[in-house]
Amino acid sequence: MITHRQDIDGLRAVAVIFVILYHCGFDRILPGGFIGVDIFFVISGYLITKIILADVGDGRFSIGNFYSRRAKRILPAVVVMYAVVMAASYFTMLPYESLRVFKSVTSSALCASNAYFYFTTGYFDDSSEFNPVLHTWSLSVEEQFYIFFPLIVMLAGRYGRRATGMAIAGLFAVSIIASIITVPINRSAAFYFVQYRAWELLVGALIAGPALPKFADARINDVLSAIGALLIGFSALLLSKTSEFPGLTALPATAGTALIIWTGPGTLVGKLLSLRAATAIGLISYSLYLWHWPIWVFSNQYGAWEHGWQLVPIALSLVVGYVSWRFVETPFRTMRYRPAVSVAAGAASIASVAMLAFVGQLAADQMNEDNTAVERVAEFADYDPSKAFRSGQCFLTSNDGIEKYDRDACLALSNNQQNIALVGDSHAAHLYPGLRALSGANVIQANASGCRPTLDAEGEERCIELMNYMFKDFLPSHKVDVLVLAGRWTKDDVKLIRKTVDYLSPFAKKIVVFGPVAEYKSSLPRLLAHSLYDKQPFKAADHLVPRQHIGLDIQDALAGSGATYISTYKTMCNPDCVVWTKSGDPVQFDYGHFTADGSRILISRVKQALVVQR
């Protein structure tokens, strides 16, 4: 039996607090808060390996006992969460939304939600934001890992501790190398799939054996644990959702966690983590993790909490997390049943959840058929802009490396048409269908997600390389008729946009800068579908995010530069916002990106500003 460590409870508290703050509106303060999941992975790998090695060493390890403990630890709280989420989804969400939830619960109950979300979500998908079981992908990763890991340790253990250590080290090496290779190629796969995440659990496994004895000098352990804390802290502050993660960028946080665990509870960091406030949250961290995301999703269905009100769902999560730990987790975990009974009960509960989810799918499907007009609008939440944006060719998503950019196809100039260069992020890419529809226009395109078109571009490598190539290589040697710059501008871009325009002026006969779009607090198709379902008129003003001030600041910054500024907001909202096409489709498919038809409506209204005399 391994000794309970309060410092590890404290580490759990750090992990779950990071995740909650990141998910619940404090991502600007803690942009890398998602590393809380990676901390959990290391802790899990350490504790489970410690238990397995102790049982193998005593000759009492059995697969039945192992899965019995896992079932009692994991299933009761998550099954209750599934049941509540399905009921809440059925009664509070639109039919198409509850259908998604039921499908997600089915995949999650079968320990496959990581694969499900990989195949059903993407860069532009709105569904994940409103899916209350999205966070269960990490549980699926762990359970998939523990299908094969105990068997490997058990088999290797027959040949001694050295063989076990070598097996764990070998698996670690294969997994981390695969992760590093995959991140630039397919970041989403590297994020969701167990083969690319296993190394993080194996970091914990490596320090669980006797191969890495602690230093005897307490001062050295203090220094190492402090370094570990700094690695975790800097990762949480410096990483962001645009970082190429996991891969090498996940190594500091996982190594930092390992250092804190390895050096033990006697260090200064260990003592701080063992304080009552930290351990109290650590004890309920599993239930807290389970409940924080559903509570956040259901409380944000009609617009995000703002101005500090995010603390309300966080406080509610703490209360519900405690109740779940006290009255669900603890009683079931301490019950004494034979392993076969626990495993059978766990299997039965999972089968029941899967069956309920299947019945829910049938009911939601029928409700969809009964509300065809609502369903038609709601389907635009699944709108695929890949073809309209030329994704993976001229528009690089977060899953695309720079090598996918097709210079020959995307930068082909014309001798007898007006050449329009479209440069920027996805808020530039959505202009492509409209620009392409202009008579006598040849549109060349250099777009990448998260890459606002300013000099000295920052961000991911593909962003820096693409912007540097356009601004410092292609445009200086290929003068175009019109250079269109567009992006999801921030206040930090205001001081850079004038410098960028002044630099690019010699390379284009005309420079046009598109300002911010009308952004909504939630997906526009979702808001419109709710309006239709509730038989209430849609009032755009009630759902807009106030970003017009950024456009006004950019317009002021460009005064006297010779560039043409187009207020996208005023073009589409004067005074009421255009939300429907003539055929009755939403003009935007998420919070702000235009559909192909929406793009053509916008450009048709400003086409005179995009023409130059050749």
XYZ file of C-alpha atoms in Angstrom:
614
model
C 0.000 0.000 0.000
C 1.482 3.359 -0.979
C 1.554 6.286 1.434
C -0.943 9.071 0.805
C 0.851 12.299 -0.094
C -0.832 15.577 0.691
C 1.539 17.486 -1.587
C 0.129 15.542 -4.534
C -3.363 16.601 -3.457
C -2.024 20.151 -3.596
C -0.681 19.537 -7.096
C -4.119 18.312 -8.112
C -5.524 21.582 -6.788
C -3.090 23.569 -8.934
C -4.028 21.481 -11.969
C -7.784 21.851 -11.600
C -7.566 25.573 -10.754
C -5.501 26.158 -13.901
C -8.050 24.319 -16.044
C -11.053 26.071 -14.506
C -9.568 29.549 -14.837
C -8.621 28.841 -18.445
C -12.059 27.493 -19.343
C -14.099 29.996 -17.372
C -13.119 33.317 -18.855
C -9.718 33.989 -17.288
C -7.634 32.740 -20.215
C -6.093 36.182 -20.694
C -4.660 36.019 -17.186
C -3.633 32.379 -17.521
C -3.360 31.701 -21.287
C -1.656 28.357 -20.721
C -4.035 27.114 -18.050
C -4.788 24.056 -20.168
C -1.532 22.518 -18.872
C -3.558 21.533 -15.819
C -4.567 18.443 -17.787
C -0.895 17.619 -18.378
C -0.221 17.938 -14.651
C -3.058 15.476 -14.042
C -1.536 13.064 -16.559
C 1.827 13.035 -14.764
C 0.187 12.576 -11.349
C -1.963 9.751 -12.670
C 0.986 7.986 -14.289
C 3.001 8.242 -11.080
C 0.312 6.992 -8.703
C -0.962 4.169 -10.877
C 2.559 2.918 -11.605
C 3.419 3.108 -7.908
C 0.379 0.960 -7.093
C 1.070 -1.556 -9.862
C 4.751 -1.928 -8.948
C 3.896 -2.415 -5.273
C 1.334 -5.100 -6.113
C 3.634 -6.822 -8.612
C 6.461 -6.764 -6.066
C 4.221 -8.378 -3.441
C 2.973 -10.943 -5.934
C -0.652 -9.849 -5.552
C -1.246 -7.867 -8.734
C -4.253 -8.873 -10.794
C -5.955 -7.209 -13.710
C -9.315 -7.735 -12.000
C -8.250 -5.860 -8.878
C -6.753 -3.081 -10.961
C -9.882 -2.458 -13.007
C -12.065 -2.845 -9.933
C -10.211 0.034 -8.264
C -10.401 2.103 -11.443
C -14.132 1.468 -11.749
C -14.846 2.507 -8.147
C -12.643 5.589 -8.509
C -13.821 6.850 -11.894
C -17.302 5.618 -12.760
C -19.751 6.715 -10.015
C -19.107 10.454 -10.317
C -18.879 10.476 -14.106
C -22.048 8.386 -14.531
C -23.998 10.855 -12.375
C -22.550 13.713 -14.413
C -23.603 11.999 -17.670
C -27.158 11.533 -16.399
C -27.547 15.158 -15.318
C -25.974 16.480 -18.523
C -28.275 14.396 -20.739
C -31.367 15.556 -18.862
C -30.276 19.203 -18.902
C -29.400 19.021 -22.596
C -32.757 17.534 -23.514
C -34.741 20.202 -21.678
C -32.636 23.334 -22.272
C -30.910 22.922 -25.628
C -32.149 22.933 -29.190
C -32.784 19.463 -30.644
C -29.682 19.533 -32.846
C -27.552 20.538 -29.843
C -28.922 17.833 -27.575
C -28.369 15.320 -30.387
C -24.685 16.237 -30.378
C -24.528 15.878 -26.619
C -26.106 12.416 -26.673
C -23.628 11.282 -29.320
C -20.760 12.717 -27.283
C -21.939 10.988 -24.110
C -22.105 7.681 -25.966
C -18.518 8.046 -27.158
C -17.384 9.193 -23.727
C -19.073 6.291 -21.958
C -17.221 3.966 -24.322
C -13.897 5.696 -23.502
C -13.605 7.049 -27.032
C -14.537 10.718 -26.723
C -11.023 11.811 -27.659
C -11.416 10.111 -31.043
C -14.990 11.390 -31.380
C -13.995 15.008 -30.824
C -11.006 14.672 -33.130
C -13.239 13.571 -35.995
C -16.160 15.923 -35.284
C -14.530 19.208 -34.299
C -12.239 21.529 -36.196
C -10.858 25.054 -36.347
C -14.226 26.655 -37.132
C -16.509 24.256 -35.291
C -18.962 25.859 -32.912
C -20.098 22.542 -31.456
C -17.255 22.042 -28.992
C -17.867 25.375 -27.277
C -21.361 24.245 -26.290
C -20.654 20.571 -25.669
C -20.853 19.898 -21.923
C -18.799 16.688 -22.106
C -15.941 17.987 -24.254
C -13.592 17.759 -21.278
C -14.017 13.985 -21.062
C -11.479 13.551 -23.883
C -8.766 13.486 -21.211
C -10.559 10.725 -19.301
C -10.671 8.684 -22.504
C -6.937 9.173 -23.010
C -6.252 7.887 -19.501
C -8.559 4.887 -19.765
C -7.122 3.898 -23.143
C -3.641 4.156 -21.655
C -4.592 1.927 -18.741
C -5.921 -0.758 -21.050
C -2.410 -1.725 -22.158
C -0.055 -0.221 -19.566
C -0.748 -2.599 -16.625
C -0.244 -5.580 -18.923
C 3.122 -4.258 -20.092
C 4.289 -3.591 -16.524
C 3.072 -7.008 -15.401
C 4.858 -8.813 -18.246
C 8.049 -6.768 -17.900
C 7.958 -7.291 -14.139
C 8.572 -10.989 -14.648
C 12.089 -10.069 -15.773
C 12.820 -7.717 -12.897
C 12.636 -4.015 -12.074
C 15.326 -3.165 -14.614
C 13.278 -4.657 -17.440
C 10.217 -2.761 -16.216
C 12.146 0.517 -16.191
C 13.492 -0.126 -19.684
C 10.011 -0.920 -20.983
C 8.596 2.302 -19.529
C 11.533 4.337 -20.869
C 11.138 2.770 -24.299
C 7.428 3.572 -24.433
C 8.169 7.118 -23.275
C 10.748 7.634 -26.032
C 8.468 6.306 -28.770
C 5.492 8.395 -27.626
C 7.309 11.710 -27.185
C 9.105 11.361 -30.519
C 5.776 10.601 -32.208
C 4.236 13.645 -30.515
C 7.057 15.972 -31.568
C 6.826 14.750 -35.162
C 3.024 14.951 -35.313
C 2.424 18.385 -33.753
C 3.571 20.414 -36.816
C 1.732 18.051 -39.170
C -1.558 17.492 -37.333
C -1.774 19.309 -34.017
C -5.312 18.126 -33.385
C -4.300 14.456 -33.611
C -1.321 15.087 -31.331
C -3.675 16.736 -28.857
C -6.389 14.080 -28.723
C -4.861 10.658 -29.349
C -3.361 8.487 -26.630
C -0.260 7.476 -28.585
C 0.852 11.125 -28.628
C -0.133 11.801 -25.014
C 1.061 8.591 -23.375
C 4.535 10.008 -22.740
C 3.061 12.489 -20.261
C 1.655 9.687 -18.122
C 4.925 7.813 -18.612
C 6.851 10.776 -17.166
C 5.026 10.005 -13.942
C 5.671 6.295 -14.388
C 9.423 6.873 -14.786
C 9.733 8.558 -11.386
C 7.571 5.941 -9.667
C 10.226 3.224 -9.762
C 13.441 2.839 -7.779
C 15.606 3.779 -10.764
C 15.521 7.471 -9.790
C 16.371 7.751 -6.076
C 16.046 11.191 -4.472
C 19.032 13.283 -3.503
C 19.898 13.008 0.171
C 20.644 16.734 0.420
C 17.437 18.582 1.295
C 18.791 21.798 -0.220
C 19.169 20.170 -3.629
C 15.623 18.832 -3.422
C 14.371 22.305 -2.478
C 16.076 23.821 -5.515
C 14.787 21.118 -7.860
C 11.213 21.404 -6.607
C 11.397 25.204 -6.952
C 12.599 24.767 -10.534
C 9.641 22.452 -11.078
C 7.221 25.061 -9.757
C 8.761 27.716 -12.014
C 8.491 25.453 -15.057
C 4.802 24.928 -14.351
C 4.172 28.613 -13.656
C 5.975 29.887 -16.736
C 4.190 27.323 -18.919
C 0.813 28.511 -17.635
C 1.720 32.149 -18.285
C 3.624 31.889 -21.577
C 1.781 29.189 -23.496
C -1.529 29.921 -25.224
C -4.066 28.236 -27.464
C -1.980 29.260 -30.495
C 1.130 27.464 -29.193
C 2.282 24.341 -31.003
C 1.101 22.021 -28.264
C 1.651 19.364 -26.920
C 5.039 18.031 -28.125
C 8.106 19.777 -26.748
C 6.072 22.703 -25.430
C 4.369 20.333 -22.966
C 7.712 19.103 -21.634
C 8.416 21.969 -19.158
C 5.068 21.551 -17.373
C 5.317 17.761 -17.236
C 8.971 17.854 -16.164
C 8.128 20.475 -13.537
C 5.357 18.287 -12.154
C 7.701 15.300 -12.088
C 10.365 17.282 -10.210
C 7.894 18.305 -7.512
C 6.621 14.749 -7.066
C 10.107 13.204 -7.211
C 11.683 15.514 -4.628
C 8.929 14.634 -2.183
C 6.689 16.354 0.362
C 9.551 17.605 2.550
C 10.590 20.446 0.243
C 9.371 24.007 0.662
C 7.192 23.598 -2.437
C 5.887 20.297 -1.078
C 4.997 21.906 2.244
C 3.159 24.753 0.517
C 1.211 22.261 -1.563
C 0.352 20.364 1.627
C -1.446 23.336 3.171
C -5.062 22.649 4.081
C -6.516 25.056 1.515
C -4.672 23.317 -1.326
C -5.344 19.748 -0.212
C -9.049 20.473 0.312
C -9.424 21.448 -3.338
C -7.137 18.612 -4.389
C -9.357 16.033 -2.716
C -12.390 17.138 -4.743
C -10.382 17.846 -7.913
C -11.802 14.925 -9.910
C -15.433 15.862 -9.246
C -14.563 19.522 -9.662
C -13.022 18.788 -13.059
C -16.069 16.750 -14.088
C -18.593 19.438 -13.188
C -16.905 22.749 -13.996
C -17.304 22.441 -17.755
C -20.983 21.383 -17.902
C -21.856 24.171 -15.465
C -19.940 26.678 -17.577
C -21.572 25.506 -20.822
C -25.145 25.506 -19.545
C -24.720 28.895 -17.872
C -23.296 30.397 -21.071
C -25.879 29.241 -23.577
C -27.036 32.742 -24.436
C -23.792 34.656 -24.054
C -20.616 34.507 -22.029
C -20.342 35.732 -18.452
C -18.475 39.037 -18.298
C -17.058 41.625 -15.892
C -16.160 39.227 -13.121
C -19.451 37.333 -13.193
C -17.450 34.288 -14.322
C -16.914 33.727 -10.610
C -20.563 32.647 -10.287
C -20.252 29.387 -12.283
C -16.830 28.799 -10.703
C -18.346 29.068 -7.213
C -21.202 26.790 -8.242
C -18.666 24.281 -9.577
C -16.934 24.222 -6.195
C -20.210 23.504 -4.424
C -21.325 20.796 -6.854
C -17.810 19.334 -6.928
C -17.804 19.007 -3.148
C -21.267 17.420 -3.108
C -20.190 14.936 -5.779
C -17.012 14.049 -3.871
C -18.776 13.739 -0.514
C -21.906 11.852 -1.533
C -20.900 10.015 -4.725
C -17.144 9.523 -4.994
C -16.327 8.712 -1.379
C -19.123 6.228 -0.567
C -18.544 4.180 -3.708
C -14.755 4.240 -3.418
C -14.869 2.903 0.140
C -17.391 0.143 -0.546
C -16.039 -3.389 -0.196
C -17.023 -5.633 -3.065
C -15.258 -8.455 -4.816
C -13.409 -7.183 -7.928
C -15.710 -9.111 -10.243
C -18.753 -7.407 -8.727
C -17.210 -3.924 -9.046
C -16.207 -4.498 -12.656
C -19.623 -5.936 -13.524
C -21.408 -3.028 -11.840
C -19.191 -0.587 -13.703
C -19.875 -2.276 -17.021
C -23.615 -2.256 -16.315
C -23.593 1.460 -15.457
C -21.705 2.300 -18.633
C -24.074 0.170 -20.703
C -27.026 1.981 -19.117
C -25.543 5.381 -19.946
C -24.866 4.326 -23.528
C -28.429 3.018 -23.872
C -29.945 6.215 -22.456
C -27.781 8.279 -24.779
C -28.936 6.205 -27.744
C -32.601 6.684 -26.799
C -31.898 10.398 -26.388
C -30.450 10.502 -29.895
C -33.634 8.993 -31.311
C -35.799 11.506 -29.445
C -33.656 14.485 -30.467
C -33.629 13.269 -34.064
C -37.421 13.180 -34.101
C -37.612 16.676 -32.618
C -35.282 17.878 -35.366
C -37.614 16.477 -38.011
C -40.524 18.289 -36.378
C -38.673 21.626 -36.586
C -37.217 21.634 -40.094
C -36.910 25.427 -40.349
C -34.971 25.585 -37.099
C -32.831 22.615 -38.103
C -31.990 24.213 -41.465
C -30.654 27.337 -39.764
C -28.953 25.374 -37.004
C -27.092 23.288 -39.580
C -25.028 26.371 -40.404
C -23.264 25.873 -37.070
C -21.674 22.909 -38.898
C -20.899 24.971 -42.000
C -17.658 23.842 -43.604
C -15.752 26.836 -45.013
C -12.810 24.766 -46.251
C -13.643 25.145 -49.936
C -14.612 28.822 -49.683
C -11.449 29.671 -47.730
C -9.221 27.251 -49.695
C -8.134 25.655 -46.438
C -4.959 23.622 -46.448
C -3.810 25.344 -49.612
C -4.077 29.126 -49.419
C -5.479 29.339 -45.896
C -3.527 27.491 -43.221
C -5.442 26.359 -40.145
C -3.793 25.576 -36.827
C -3.369 21.993 -38.041
C -1.441 23.004 -41.178
C 2.284 23.526 -41.436
C 3.831 26.129 -43.748
C 4.754 23.349 -46.176
C 1.059 23.043 -47.117
C 0.950 26.573 -48.514
C 0.761 26.281 -52.317
C 2.597 29.311 -53.687
C 2.014 28.367 -57.313
C -1.760 28.126 -56.911
C -2.260 30.907 -54.359
C 0.030 33.596 -55.771
C -0.543 33.250 -59.521
C -0.647 36.774 -61.008
C -2.648 37.774 -64.089
C -1.520 39.999 -66.963
C -5.017 41.038 -68.049
C -6.981 41.233 -64.792
C -6.761 43.378 -61.698
C -4.558 41.589 -59.170
C -5.946 41.732 -55.629
C -3.699 40.351 -52.879
C -5.620 39.149 -49.817
C -3.375 38.906 -46.746
C -4.319 38.120 -43.147
C -5.967 35.563 -40.892
C -9.317 33.769 -41.147
C -11.048 37.161 -41.125
C -9.242 37.800 -44.389
C -9.913 34.319 -45.768
C -13.673 34.769 -45.435
C -13.442 37.692 -47.887
C -12.121 35.441 -50.652
C -15.503 34.313 -52.109
C -16.696 37.918 -52.326
C -13.476 39.201 -53.895
C -13.424 36.259 -56.294
C -16.892 37.275 -57.516
C -15.702 40.748 -58.582
C -15.670 41.226 -62.327
C -12.171 41.361 -63.797
C -10.459 40.437 -60.533
C -7.674 37.925 -59.992
C -7.353 37.211 -56.277
C -4.112 35.952 -54.793
C -4.270 34.754 -51.216
C -1.950 34.346 -48.222
C -3.965 33.542 -45.104
C -3.318 31.633 -41.891
C -5.354 31.318 -38.710
C -4.262 33.670 -35.952
C -1.976 35.619 -38.316
C -2.987 39.258 -38.372
C -1.151 41.042 -41.204
C 1.316 43.316 -39.456
C 5.062 43.753 -39.687
C 7.190 41.783 -37.250
C 4.554 39.061 -37.047
C 4.477 37.015 -33.872
C 2.944 33.657 -33.091
C 3.323 30.229 -34.570
C 6.118 29.464 -36.988
C 3.786 29.079 -39.977
C 2.382 32.535 -39.268
C 5.768 34.220 -39.033
C 7.080 32.476 -42.143
C 4.022 33.269 -44.266
C 3.802 36.942 -43.297
C 7.554 37.454 -43.667
C 7.483 35.853 -47.094
C 4.630 38.072 -48.291
C 5.911 41.329 -46.821
C 9.641 40.937 -47.388
C 9.873 38.750 -50.460
C 6.788 38.405 -52.643
C 5.182 41.866 -52.499
C 8.447 43.841 -52.879
C 9.110 41.949 -56.113
C 5.516 41.649 -57.392
C 3.585 44.928 -57.269
C -0.176 44.325 -57.109
C -3.122 46.534 -57.978
C -4.925 46.209 -54.640
C -3.562 44.895 -51.371
C -6.313 43.882 -48.937
C -5.331 43.565 -45.281
C -7.854 42.035 -42.898
C -7.779 40.303 -39.552
C -9.434 39.870 -36.224
C -7.770 43.047 -35.040
C -6.941 43.720 -31.405
C -6.067 46.963 -29.655
C -2.391 45.957 -29.837
C -2.579 46.026 -33.647
C -3.612 49.673 -33.797
C -0.070 50.961 -33.282
C 1.307 48.476 -35.826
C -1.160 48.928 -38.673
C 0.094 52.381 -39.747
C 3.703 51.192 -39.743
C 2.674 48.192 -41.834
C 0.732 50.261 -44.374
C 3.558 52.791 -44.744
C 6.016 49.975 -45.426
C 3.738 48.232 -47.955
C 2.622 51.352 -49.853
C 5.291 51.085 -52.604
C 4.215 47.518 -53.379
C 0.550 48.185 -54.269
C -1.341 50.802 -56.225
C -3.983 50.764 -53.517
C -4.133 49.401 -49.975
C -7.501 48.546 -48.441
C -7.860 47.685 -44.754
C -11.030 45.926 -43.594
C -12.072 46.662 -40.021
C -13.569 44.276 -37.440
C -16.738 42.361 -38.270
C -19.901 42.368 -36.197
C -19.098 39.727 -33.583
C -21.722 37.905 -31.560
C -21.499 36.557 -28.030
C -22.483 33.172 -29.384
C -22.729 31.501 -32.777
C -25.076 33.480 -35.047
C -26.796 30.354 -36.493
C -27.355 29.140 -32.945
C -28.822 32.480 -31.863
C -31.069 32.620 -34.928
C -32.188 29.023 -34.410
C -33.117 29.785 -30.790
C -35.048 32.829 -31.980
C -37.017 30.729 -34.466
C -37.572 27.913 -31.970
C -38.860 30.352 -29.327
C -40.868 32.271 -31.971
C -39.221 35.534 -30.912
C -37.824 38.274 -33.186
C -34.048 38.360 -33.353
C -32.407 41.549 -32.076
C -28.753 41.621 -33.089
C -27.940 44.494 -30.743
C -28.716 42.279 -27.744
C -26.032 39.794 -28.742
C -23.182 41.878 -30.158
C -19.708 42.003 -28.643
C -18.641 45.671 -28.357
C -15.579 45.860 -30.630
C -16.407 48.890 -32.782
C -13.905 51.031 -30.867
C -11.038 49.008 -32.332
C -12.233 49.833 -35.838
C -12.450 53.540 -35.012
C -8.922 53.491 -33.598
C -7.591 51.794 -36.739
C -9.401 54.321 -38.922
C -7.776 57.169 -36.974
C -4.354 55.519 -37.209
C -4.661 55.272 -41.007
C -5.627 58.927 -41.483
C -3.302 60.507 -44.031
C -1.671 57.202 -44.978
C -3.338 56.944 -48.378
C -4.899 53.607 -47.441
C -8.641 53.034 -47.753
C -10.379 51.904 -44.578
C -13.591 49.885 -44.860
C -15.724 49.545 -41.758
C -17.026 46.002 -42.064
C -19.270 46.627 -39.092
C -20.955 49.728 -40.532
C -21.247 48.110 -43.944
C -23.272 45.228 -42.522
C -24.904 47.013 -39.560
C -26.393 50.315 -40.682
C -28.292 50.541 -38.433
C -29.609 46.969 -38.112
C -27.197 44.141 -38.803
C -27.715 41.974 -41.861
C -28.102 38.438 -40.532
C -29.973 36.695 -43.382
C -29.243 36.169 -47.050
C -32.100 36.519 -49.542
C -32.502 32.750 -49.470
C -32.957 32.772 -45.688
C -29.526 31.542 -44.641
C -27.345 33.116 -41.921
C -24.634 35.403 -43.314
C -22.164 34.245 -40.648
C -21.594 30.656 -39.575
C -20.103 31.226 -36.123
C -19.431 34.248 -33.923
C -18.185 36.313 -36.861
C -16.898 34.502 -39.976
C -18.915 35.064 -43.147
C -20.350 32.263 -45.213
C -19.561 32.391 -48.939
C -22.893 34.143 -49.577
C -22.301 36.514 -46.679
C -18.884 37.359 -48.105
C -20.411 38.177 -51.482
C -23.016 40.438 -49.841
C -20.302 42.371 -47.990
C -18.004 42.808 -50.985
C -20.879 43.797 -53.293
C -21.541 46.742 -50.972
C -17.955 48.036 -51.053
C -16.794 46.958 -54.512
C -16.104 50.509 -55.692
C -13.431 50.862 -53.008
C -11.661 47.818 -54.426
C -11.172 49.101 -57.960
C -8.157 50.945 -59.385
C -7.556 52.296 -62.855
C -4.954 50.172 -64.605
